[in-house]
Amino acid sequence: MRRVVSIGRNRGAGISLVWIVVTMTALCVSASLAVDFGRYQVVKIELHRAADAAARAAASNISSPATCRQLARQWAGKNTADGKAVDVFDTTEDVVIGKWDPTKPPEQRFTPLSGLAEKNGNAVKVFARKTQARGNAVELMWTRMLPGNLGNCNAEVYSIAAVSPENYGVIGLNSITMSGNTTSSYWSDGSGSTANAGNIASNGNISLAGGSVINGNARGATVTGGTVTGTTGPLPVKLAFPNGDAGTYATVNDNSKIPGWALSGTNLIVAKNKNLPLPGGNYYFNNFSMATGSMLTFSGPATIYCYGNFTMSGQTYTAANLPKNLTVVMCPGPTGLPPGNVNIQAGAALYANIYAPQSNVTISGQGTIYGSVLGLTVNMNGGGRINYDLTLKGAGGIQLVK
């Protein structure tokens, strides 16, 4: 009897098995690209966040290389990547102190320094790495199923923070007088740690009395009294700022959102024990007056333009307690006359930026002003503090450059 062998059927089954293997491999590759690549990108974003924070914190104390590296590791570790704290593994290899020169071609702007030359650096380059060599590479779920043992991959990023020309939390163009007051600095977004950038400056004289402490530098024609933790001396270049300008907000603004009881013509008047809630926006006043015991609350970012006298004796609440969300601009009036004076009695914290290059600014009380103050003259008394927000433009002279 002749035996019939079905070659076609066996060959068909074999081809089907090959196609199944090919299809499964293709699915694994697709899943890897969709899932593992996405995970890898998320980890890189997290590493960048850690490197940014570490570089800015390190640059805040670049004059001390050892402290600089310690801050880099500390602030990197406050962030996580792939669910684990970021570790600046080798502070010598991962934290590089150097010179930043923005005038050079991009690839030449950062020059590493070593040894004693590090004390002349003005920039810090911080690496955040997850690599196989360090035993913390990014684990990939799908590619481990493919040939070649591709179960993890390296992720490396870096950030560079540079110390730009000195910036100031308090500026009195003609003079600064303090009696029992203190300046310091902070990062309102929590991304760094430094209290020693509460710099002050004047084209004229700076007088510090009553145990005043400047946690930073004091630049003036003369600096007398008090304690200055940084350096003193005249400014290298005379300070000059344009007058405040309301622009189109002098005619098109958000004054219509203010209840009638708080407005008298173009004057804002908040009487004692009165509470005025306002949305964010741009407001334009002749005189601004808040009595002791009054309250003003902004629910969003706001700018106040004033061309008369500005008196804030009550409590003002800024949206999210961020200085960038409240700015006071003193500007010339409709007839071109200079604005009036600024008088702030801070019994509690005030988060704001005061821009008044033509006005005499007087600050009294025990409260702390978080932000910055610029006036024609600045006179402080009563033991209050100025805490300069380093996230503002010019941020304490520290900027992420790459």
Short mmCIF file of C-alpha atoms in Angstrom, two decimals:
data_model
loop_
_atom_site.label_atom_id
_atom_site.label_comp_id
_atom_site.label_asym_id
_atom_site.label_seq_id
_atom_site.Cartn_x
_atom_site.Cartn_y
_atom_site.Cartn_z
CA MET A 1 0.00 0.00 0.00
CA ARG A 2 1.35 3.41 -0.92
CA ARG A 3 1.67 5.90 1.98
CA VAL A 4 0.68 9.44 1.13
CA VAL A 5 2.60 12.18 2.90
CA SER A 6 0.94 15.63 3.02
CA ILE A 7 3.97 17.85 2.54
CA GLY A 8 1.90 20.94 1.85
CA ARG A 9 0.00 20.73 5.17
CA ASN A 10 3.21 20.37 7.28
CA ARG A 11 4.88 23.17 5.35
CA GLY A 12 1.85 25.37 5.92
CA ALA A 13 1.94 24.72 9.67
CA GLY A 14 5.63 25.57 9.78
CA ILE A 15 5.12 28.81 7.89
CA SER A 16 2.28 29.75 10.26
CA LEU A 17 4.55 29.18 13.25
CA VAL A 18 7.21 31.41 11.69
CA TRP A 19 4.64 34.14 11.12
CA ILE A 20 3.46 33.87 14.72
CA VAL A 21 7.02 34.34 15.95
CA VAL A 22 7.57 37.27 13.58
CA THR A 23 4.27 38.87 14.58
CA MET A 24 4.94 38.48 18.32
CA THR A 25 8.40 39.97 17.87
CA ALA A 26 6.92 42.90 15.96
CA LEU A 27 4.33 43.41 18.71
CA CYS A 28 7.07 43.43 21.35
CA VAL A 29 9.04 45.96 19.34
CA SER A 30 5.96 48.15 18.93
CA ALA A 31 5.13 47.90 22.62
CA SER A 32 8.71 48.75 23.46
CA LEU A 33 8.65 51.84 21.31
CA ALA A 34 5.31 52.98 22.70
CA VAL A 35 5.80 52.15 26.39
CA ASP A 36 9.52 51.91 27.06
CA PHE A 37 10.45 54.92 24.95
CA GLY A 38 7.77 56.95 26.69
CA ARG A 39 9.04 55.87 30.08
CA TYR A 40 12.58 56.75 29.09
CA GLN A 41 11.51 60.25 28.07
CA VAL A 42 9.65 60.78 31.37
CA VAL A 43 12.77 59.75 33.31
CA LYS A 44 14.87 62.24 31.32
CA ILE A 45 12.40 65.02 32.15
CA GLU A 46 12.61 64.10 35.82
CA LEU A 47 16.41 64.07 35.68
CA HIS A 48 16.39 67.50 34.03
CA ARG A 49 14.22 68.86 36.85
CA ALA A 50 16.69 67.53 39.41
CA ALA A 51 19.70 68.88 37.51
CA ASP A 52 18.08 72.32 37.22
CA ALA A 53 17.46 72.54 40.96
CA ALA A 54 20.92 71.22 41.78
CA ALA A 55 22.70 73.63 39.42
CA ARG A 56 20.88 76.70 40.71
CA ALA A 57 21.46 75.76 44.34
CA ALA A 58 25.13 75.02 43.67
CA ALA A 59 25.65 78.33 41.87
CA SER A 60 24.31 80.20 44.89
CA ASN A 61 27.54 79.35 46.75
CA ILE A 62 29.99 78.98 43.90
CA SER A 63 32.72 80.84 45.80
CA SER A 64 33.10 77.74 48.00
CA PRO A 65 33.62 74.69 45.74
CA ALA A 66 33.07 72.21 48.58
CA THR A 67 29.77 73.81 49.63
CA CYS A 68 28.80 74.18 45.98
CA ARG A 69 29.10 70.42 45.44
CA GLN A 70 27.33 69.63 48.69
CA LEU A 71 24.36 71.81 47.69
CA ALA A 72 24.21 70.14 44.27
CA ARG A 73 23.91 66.69 45.79
CA GLN A 74 21.44 67.87 48.44
CA TRP A 75 19.04 69.52 46.00
CA ALA A 76 19.30 66.79 43.38
CA GLY A 77 18.25 64.34 46.09
CA LYS A 78 15.09 66.34 46.77
CA ASN A 79 13.85 65.20 43.35
CA THR A 80 12.98 61.74 42.08
CA ALA A 81 13.44 60.04 38.71
CA ASP A 82 11.86 56.68 37.94
CA GLY A 83 10.50 56.62 41.48
CA LYS A 84 13.87 56.99 43.22
CA ALA A 85 15.76 59.96 44.64
CA VAL A 86 18.26 61.41 42.18
CA ASP A 87 21.80 60.90 43.42
CA VAL A 88 24.70 63.05 42.26
CA PHE A 89 26.88 59.97 42.53
CA ASP A 90 30.31 61.52 42.15
CA THR A 91 30.41 65.20 43.10
CA THR A 92 33.77 65.64 41.37
CA GLU A 93 32.65 64.08 38.09
CA ASP A 94 29.00 65.17 38.20
CA VAL A 95 29.48 68.74 39.47
CA VAL A 96 31.79 70.76 37.25
CA ILE A 97 32.70 74.34 38.13
CA GLY A 98 33.72 76.52 35.23
CA LYS A 99 33.48 79.78 33.30
CA TRP A 100 30.42 80.72 31.24
CA ASP A 101 30.89 83.19 28.38
CA PRO A 102 27.69 83.85 26.37
CA THR A 103 29.66 85.71 23.68
CA LYS A 104 31.37 82.54 22.47
CA PRO A 105 29.92 79.91 20.08
CA PRO A 106 27.43 77.60 21.87
CA GLU A 107 29.84 74.65 22.12
CA GLN A 108 32.56 76.86 23.69
CA ARG A 109 30.56 78.89 26.21
CA PHE A 110 31.31 76.64 29.20
CA THR A 111 34.96 76.07 30.10
CA PRO A 112 35.65 73.64 33.00
CA LEU A 113 38.06 74.73 35.73
CA SER A 114 40.00 72.63 38.20
CA GLY A 115 41.98 73.00 41.41
CA LEU A 116 42.41 76.48 42.83
CA ALA A 117 41.06 77.99 39.59
CA GLU A 118 37.56 76.82 40.57
CA LYS A 119 37.26 79.81 42.91
CA ASN A 120 37.26 82.03 39.81
CA GLY A 121 34.30 80.19 38.27
CA ASN A 122 30.96 81.81 37.51
CA ALA A 123 28.98 78.74 36.43
CA VAL A 124 28.18 75.19 37.55
CA LYS A 125 27.42 72.22 35.31
CA VAL A 126 25.53 69.42 37.08
CA PHE A 127 24.98 65.97 35.58
CA ALA A 128 22.11 63.71 36.58
CA ARG A 129 22.69 60.13 35.43
CA LYS A 130 21.03 56.73 35.51
CA THR A 131 23.48 54.29 33.92
CA GLN A 132 24.38 50.62 33.88
CA ALA A 133 27.86 51.42 35.17
CA ARG A 134 26.28 52.93 38.29
CA GLY A 135 23.74 50.18 38.68
CA ASN A 136 20.72 52.48 38.33
CA ALA A 137 19.94 52.36 34.59
CA VAL A 138 16.36 52.84 33.42
CA GLU A 139 14.63 49.45 33.45
CA LEU A 140 12.63 48.61 30.32
CA MET A 141 9.72 46.21 30.60
CA TRP A 142 9.17 45.19 26.98
CA THR A 143 12.59 45.26 25.36
CA ARG A 144 13.87 42.73 27.89
CA MET A 145 11.74 40.20 25.92
CA LEU A 146 13.80 40.80 22.80
CA PRO A 147 17.12 39.12 21.91
CA GLY A 148 20.24 40.92 23.06
CA ASN A 149 19.49 41.48 26.75
CA LEU A 150 18.10 44.99 26.25
CA GLY A 151 16.46 45.17 29.67
CA ASN A 152 17.71 48.65 30.58
CA CYS A 153 19.31 51.74 29.10
CA ASN A 154 21.32 54.77 30.17
CA ALA A 155 19.82 58.22 30.71
CA GLU A 156 22.11 61.21 31.21
CA VAL A 157 21.31 64.93 31.26
CA TYR A 158 22.97 68.09 32.53
CA SER A 159 22.08 71.67 33.43
CA ILE A 160 24.29 74.75 33.68
CA ALA A 161 23.56 77.66 36.03
CA ALA A 162 25.59 80.85 35.72
CA VAL A 163 26.04 83.76 38.10
CA SER A 164 25.10 86.86 36.15
CA PRO A 165 25.89 90.44 37.20
CA GLU A 166 24.78 91.26 40.73
CA ASN A 167 21.10 91.99 41.35
CA TYR A 168 19.44 93.65 44.32
CA GLY A 169 16.42 93.03 46.51
CA VAL A 170 16.36 96.65 47.75
CA ILE A 171 17.33 99.68 45.66
CA GLY A 172 17.14 103.29 46.84
CA LEU A 173 18.46 105.35 43.96
CA ASN A 174 19.40 108.33 46.14
CA SER A 175 19.76 106.64 49.55
CA ILE A 176 18.84 103.73 51.81
CA THR A 177 18.25 104.03 55.54
CA MET A 178 17.51 101.03 57.75
CA SER A 179 16.97 100.86 61.50
CA GLY A 180 16.78 97.38 62.95
CA ASN A 181 15.90 95.72 59.63
CA THR A 182 17.16 92.61 57.86
CA THR A 183 17.46 91.48 54.26
CA SER A 184 17.80 87.92 52.99
CA SER A 185 16.66 85.87 49.98
CA TYR A 186 14.72 82.76 49.01
CA TRP A 187 13.32 80.81 46.05
CA SER A 188 9.53 81.14 45.99
CA ASP A 189 9.24 77.96 43.90
CA GLY A 190 11.33 75.97 46.40
CA SER A 191 13.88 75.09 43.72
CA GLY A 192 17.00 76.22 45.52
CA SER A 193 18.38 77.19 48.89
CA THR A 194 20.19 80.43 49.64
CA ALA A 195 19.61 83.24 52.10
CA ASN A 196 22.74 85.22 51.30
CA ALA A 197 21.58 87.10 48.18
CA GLY A 198 19.61 89.84 49.96
CA ASN A 199 21.75 92.48 48.24
CA ILE A 200 20.98 96.20 48.52
CA ALA A 201 22.27 99.12 46.44
CA SER A 202 22.17 102.89 46.12
CA ASN A 203 23.88 105.55 44.04
CA GLY A 204 24.05 107.52 47.29
CA ASN A 205 24.71 106.60 50.90
CA ILE A 206 23.51 103.55 52.84
CA SER A 207 22.96 103.97 56.56
CA LEU A 208 22.39 100.85 58.68
CA ALA A 209 21.46 101.31 62.34
CA GLY A 210 19.73 99.49 65.20
CA GLY A 211 21.36 96.13 64.50
CA SER A 212 20.38 95.98 60.83
CA VAL A 213 21.71 92.90 59.02
CA ILE A 214 22.25 92.59 55.27
CA ASN A 215 22.58 88.94 54.27
CA GLY A 216 24.34 89.75 51.04
CA ASN A 217 26.23 92.70 49.57
CA ALA A 218 25.68 96.43 50.20
CA ARG A 219 26.70 98.74 47.34
CA GLY A 220 26.66 102.49 47.94
CA ALA A 221 28.76 105.65 47.90
CA THR A 222 29.25 104.98 51.62
CA VAL A 223 27.97 102.11 53.78
CA THR A 224 27.89 102.78 57.51
CA GLY A 225 26.74 100.76 60.54
CA GLY A 226 24.96 97.42 60.73
CA THR A 227 26.25 94.03 59.69
CA VAL A 228 26.89 93.10 56.05
CA THR A 229 27.66 89.42 55.49
CA GLY A 230 28.90 90.01 51.95
CA THR A 231 30.97 92.84 50.54
CA THR A 232 30.56 96.61 50.62
CA GLY A 233 31.72 99.32 48.25
CA PRO A 234 30.50 101.68 45.55
CA LEU A 235 28.60 100.51 42.52
CA PRO A 236 30.69 99.82 39.42
CA VAL A 237 28.02 101.51 37.28
CA LYS A 238 25.42 104.08 38.36
CA LEU A 239 21.91 102.66 38.63
CA ALA A 240 19.18 104.14 36.42
CA PHE A 241 15.60 102.97 35.85
CA PRO A 242 12.82 104.33 33.63
CA ASN A 243 9.80 105.96 35.22
CA GLY A 244 6.81 103.76 35.86
CA ASP A 245 4.34 103.74 32.98
CA ALA A 246 0.72 102.61 33.03
CA GLY A 247 0.46 102.74 29.23
CA THR A 248 -3.02 101.91 27.98
CA TYR A 249 -4.06 100.79 31.47
CA ALA A 250 -4.51 104.47 32.33
CA THR A 251 -7.70 104.37 30.25
CA VAL A 252 -8.52 100.67 29.77
CA ASN A 253 -8.22 98.80 33.06
CA ASP A 254 -10.11 96.64 35.54
CA ASN A 255 -11.33 99.40 37.88
CA SER A 256 -14.91 98.51 36.95
CA LYS A 257 -14.51 95.30 38.96
CA ILE A 258 -14.12 97.32 42.17
CA PRO A 259 -17.30 97.83 44.26
CA GLY A 260 -18.50 101.42 44.49
CA TRP A 261 -17.94 101.72 48.24
CA ALA A 262 -14.16 101.35 47.74
CA LEU A 263 -13.85 103.95 44.93
CA SER A 264 -14.00 107.73 45.08
CA GLY A 265 -13.37 108.91 41.56
CA THR A 266 -10.01 107.35 40.72
CA ASN A 267 -9.03 106.94 44.38
CA LEU A 268 -9.12 103.55 46.11
CA ILE A 269 -10.11 103.81 49.77
CA VAL A 270 -10.40 100.74 51.98
CA ALA A 271 -11.53 101.86 55.43
CA LYS A 272 -10.76 100.20 58.76
CA ASN A 273 -12.28 96.71 59.20
CA LYS A 274 -13.32 96.62 55.54
CA ASN A 275 -12.52 93.58 53.35
CA LEU A 276 -12.04 94.08 49.61
CA PRO A 277 -11.74 90.93 47.46
CA LEU A 278 -10.59 91.56 43.88
CA PRO A 279 -9.82 89.37 40.88
CA GLY A 280 -6.47 89.57 39.15
CA GLY A 281 -6.05 92.35 36.63
CA ASN A 282 -4.60 95.81 36.01
CA TYR A 283 -5.80 98.66 38.22
CA TYR A 284 -5.13 102.41 37.87
CA PHE A 285 -5.52 104.90 40.73
CA ASN A 286 -4.72 108.44 41.71
CA ASN A 287 -4.38 107.77 45.44
CA PHE A 288 -4.34 104.31 47.05
CA SER A 289 -5.28 104.13 50.72
CA MET A 290 -5.75 101.13 53.02
CA ALA A 291 -6.40 101.85 56.68
CA THR A 292 -5.07 99.80 59.58
CA GLY A 293 -7.28 96.76 60.09
CA SER A 294 -8.46 96.65 56.47
CA MET A 295 -7.96 93.71 54.12
CA LEU A 296 -7.34 93.39 50.37
CA THR A 297 -7.34 89.95 48.70
CA PHE A 298 -6.34 89.23 45.10
CA SER A 299 -7.47 85.93 43.58
CA GLY A 300 -5.13 86.21 40.60
CA PRO A 301 -2.02 88.07 39.34
CA ALA A 302 -2.47 91.83 39.67
CA THR A 303 -0.66 95.08 38.90
CA ILE A 304 -1.51 98.34 40.66
CA TYR A 305 -0.59 101.61 38.89
CA CYS A 306 -0.70 104.71 41.10
CA TYR A 307 0.22 108.34 40.35
CA GLY A 308 -0.68 109.94 43.68
CA ASN A 309 0.21 108.72 47.16
CA PHE A 310 0.25 105.02 47.98
CA THR A 311 -0.54 104.00 51.56
CA MET A 312 -0.92 100.35 52.53
CA SER A 313 -1.54 99.96 56.26
CA GLY A 314 -3.87 96.96 56.18
CA GLN A 315 -3.24 93.34 55.23
CA THR A 316 -2.89 92.43 51.54
CA TYR A 317 -3.09 88.83 50.33
CA THR A 318 -1.37 87.97 47.06
CA ALA A 319 -2.52 85.08 44.86
CA ALA A 320 -0.64 81.88 45.82
CA ASN A 321 1.72 83.95 48.03
CA LEU A 322 3.97 84.55 45.03
CA PRO A 323 5.63 87.98 44.75
CA LYS A 324 5.40 87.88 40.96
CA ASN A 325 1.60 87.94 41.33
CA LEU A 326 1.45 91.48 42.76
CA THR A 327 3.34 94.48 41.40
CA VAL A 328 2.95 98.10 42.49
CA VAL A 329 4.06 100.63 39.86
CA MET A 330 4.29 104.32 40.76
CA CYS A 331 4.00 106.44 37.61
CA PRO A 332 3.64 110.10 36.58
CA GLY A 333 0.08 111.40 36.51
CA PRO A 334 -1.97 112.66 33.56
CA THR A 335 -0.29 116.09 33.83
CA GLY A 336 3.18 114.56 33.89
CA LEU A 337 3.92 115.39 37.52
CA PRO A 338 6.01 112.82 39.44
CA PRO A 339 4.06 110.33 41.56
CA GLY A 340 3.61 110.75 45.31
CA ASN A 341 5.19 108.78 48.12
CA VAL A 342 4.85 105.13 49.11
CA ASN A 343 4.09 104.22 52.72
CA ILE A 344 3.80 100.54 53.67
CA GLN A 345 3.09 99.43 57.22
CA ALA A 346 3.72 95.68 57.09
CA GLY A 347 2.32 94.12 60.22
CA ALA A 348 2.23 90.71 58.50
CA ALA A 349 3.78 89.15 55.41
CA LEU A 350 3.36 91.00 52.11
CA TYR A 351 4.23 89.27 48.82
CA ALA A 352 4.84 92.01 46.26
CA ASN A 353 7.26 93.95 44.09
CA ILE A 354 7.41 97.72 44.55
CA TYR A 355 8.63 99.72 41.54
CA ALA A 356 8.81 103.43 42.39
CA PRO A 357 11.96 105.09 40.93
CA GLN A 358 10.51 108.62 41.46
CA SER A 359 8.98 108.04 44.91
CA ASN A 360 10.23 108.08 48.47
CA VAL A 361 9.42 104.66 49.94
CA THR A 362 8.87 104.24 53.68
CA ILE A 363 8.42 100.75 55.15
CA SER A 364 7.57 100.23 58.81
CA GLY A 365 6.24 97.47 61.04
CA GLN A 366 7.38 93.99 61.99
CA GLY A 367 6.20 92.18 58.87
CA THR A 368 8.29 90.66 56.10
CA ILE A 369 8.06 91.81 52.50
CA TYR A 370 8.71 88.93 50.12
CA GLY A 371 9.75 90.23 46.71
CA SER A 372 11.71 93.40 45.95
CA VAL A 373 11.62 97.16 46.60
CA LEU A 374 12.87 99.95 44.34
CA GLY A 375 12.43 103.63 45.23
CA LEU A 376 14.02 107.04 44.85
CA THR A 377 14.82 106.69 48.54
CA VAL A 378 14.07 103.71 50.79
CA ASN A 379 13.61 104.24 54.53
CA MET A 380 12.90 101.24 56.76
CA ASN A 381 12.24 100.99 60.49
CA GLY A 382 10.34 98.84 62.95
CA GLY A 383 12.30 95.60 62.61
CA GLY A 384 10.69 94.33 59.40
CA ARG A 385 12.50 92.23 56.79
CA ILE A 386 12.93 92.19 53.02
CA ASN A 387 13.19 88.67 51.64
CA TYR A 388 14.26 88.89 47.99
CA ASP A 389 12.59 86.33 45.72
CA LEU A 390 15.30 84.75 43.56
CA THR A 391 12.85 83.48 40.96
CA LEU A 392 12.23 87.03 39.76
CA LYS A 393 13.89 88.31 36.60
CA GLY A 394 17.56 88.61 37.30
CA ALA A 395 16.94 86.01 40.00
CA GLY A 396 19.59 86.83 42.52
CA GLY A 397 22.11 86.87 39.71
CA ILE A 398 21.64 83.11 39.13
CA GLN A 399 20.20 81.91 35.84
CA LEU A 400 19.86 78.58 34.08
CA VAL A 401 21.74 79.03 30.83
CA LYS A 402 21.62 75.47 29.48
#
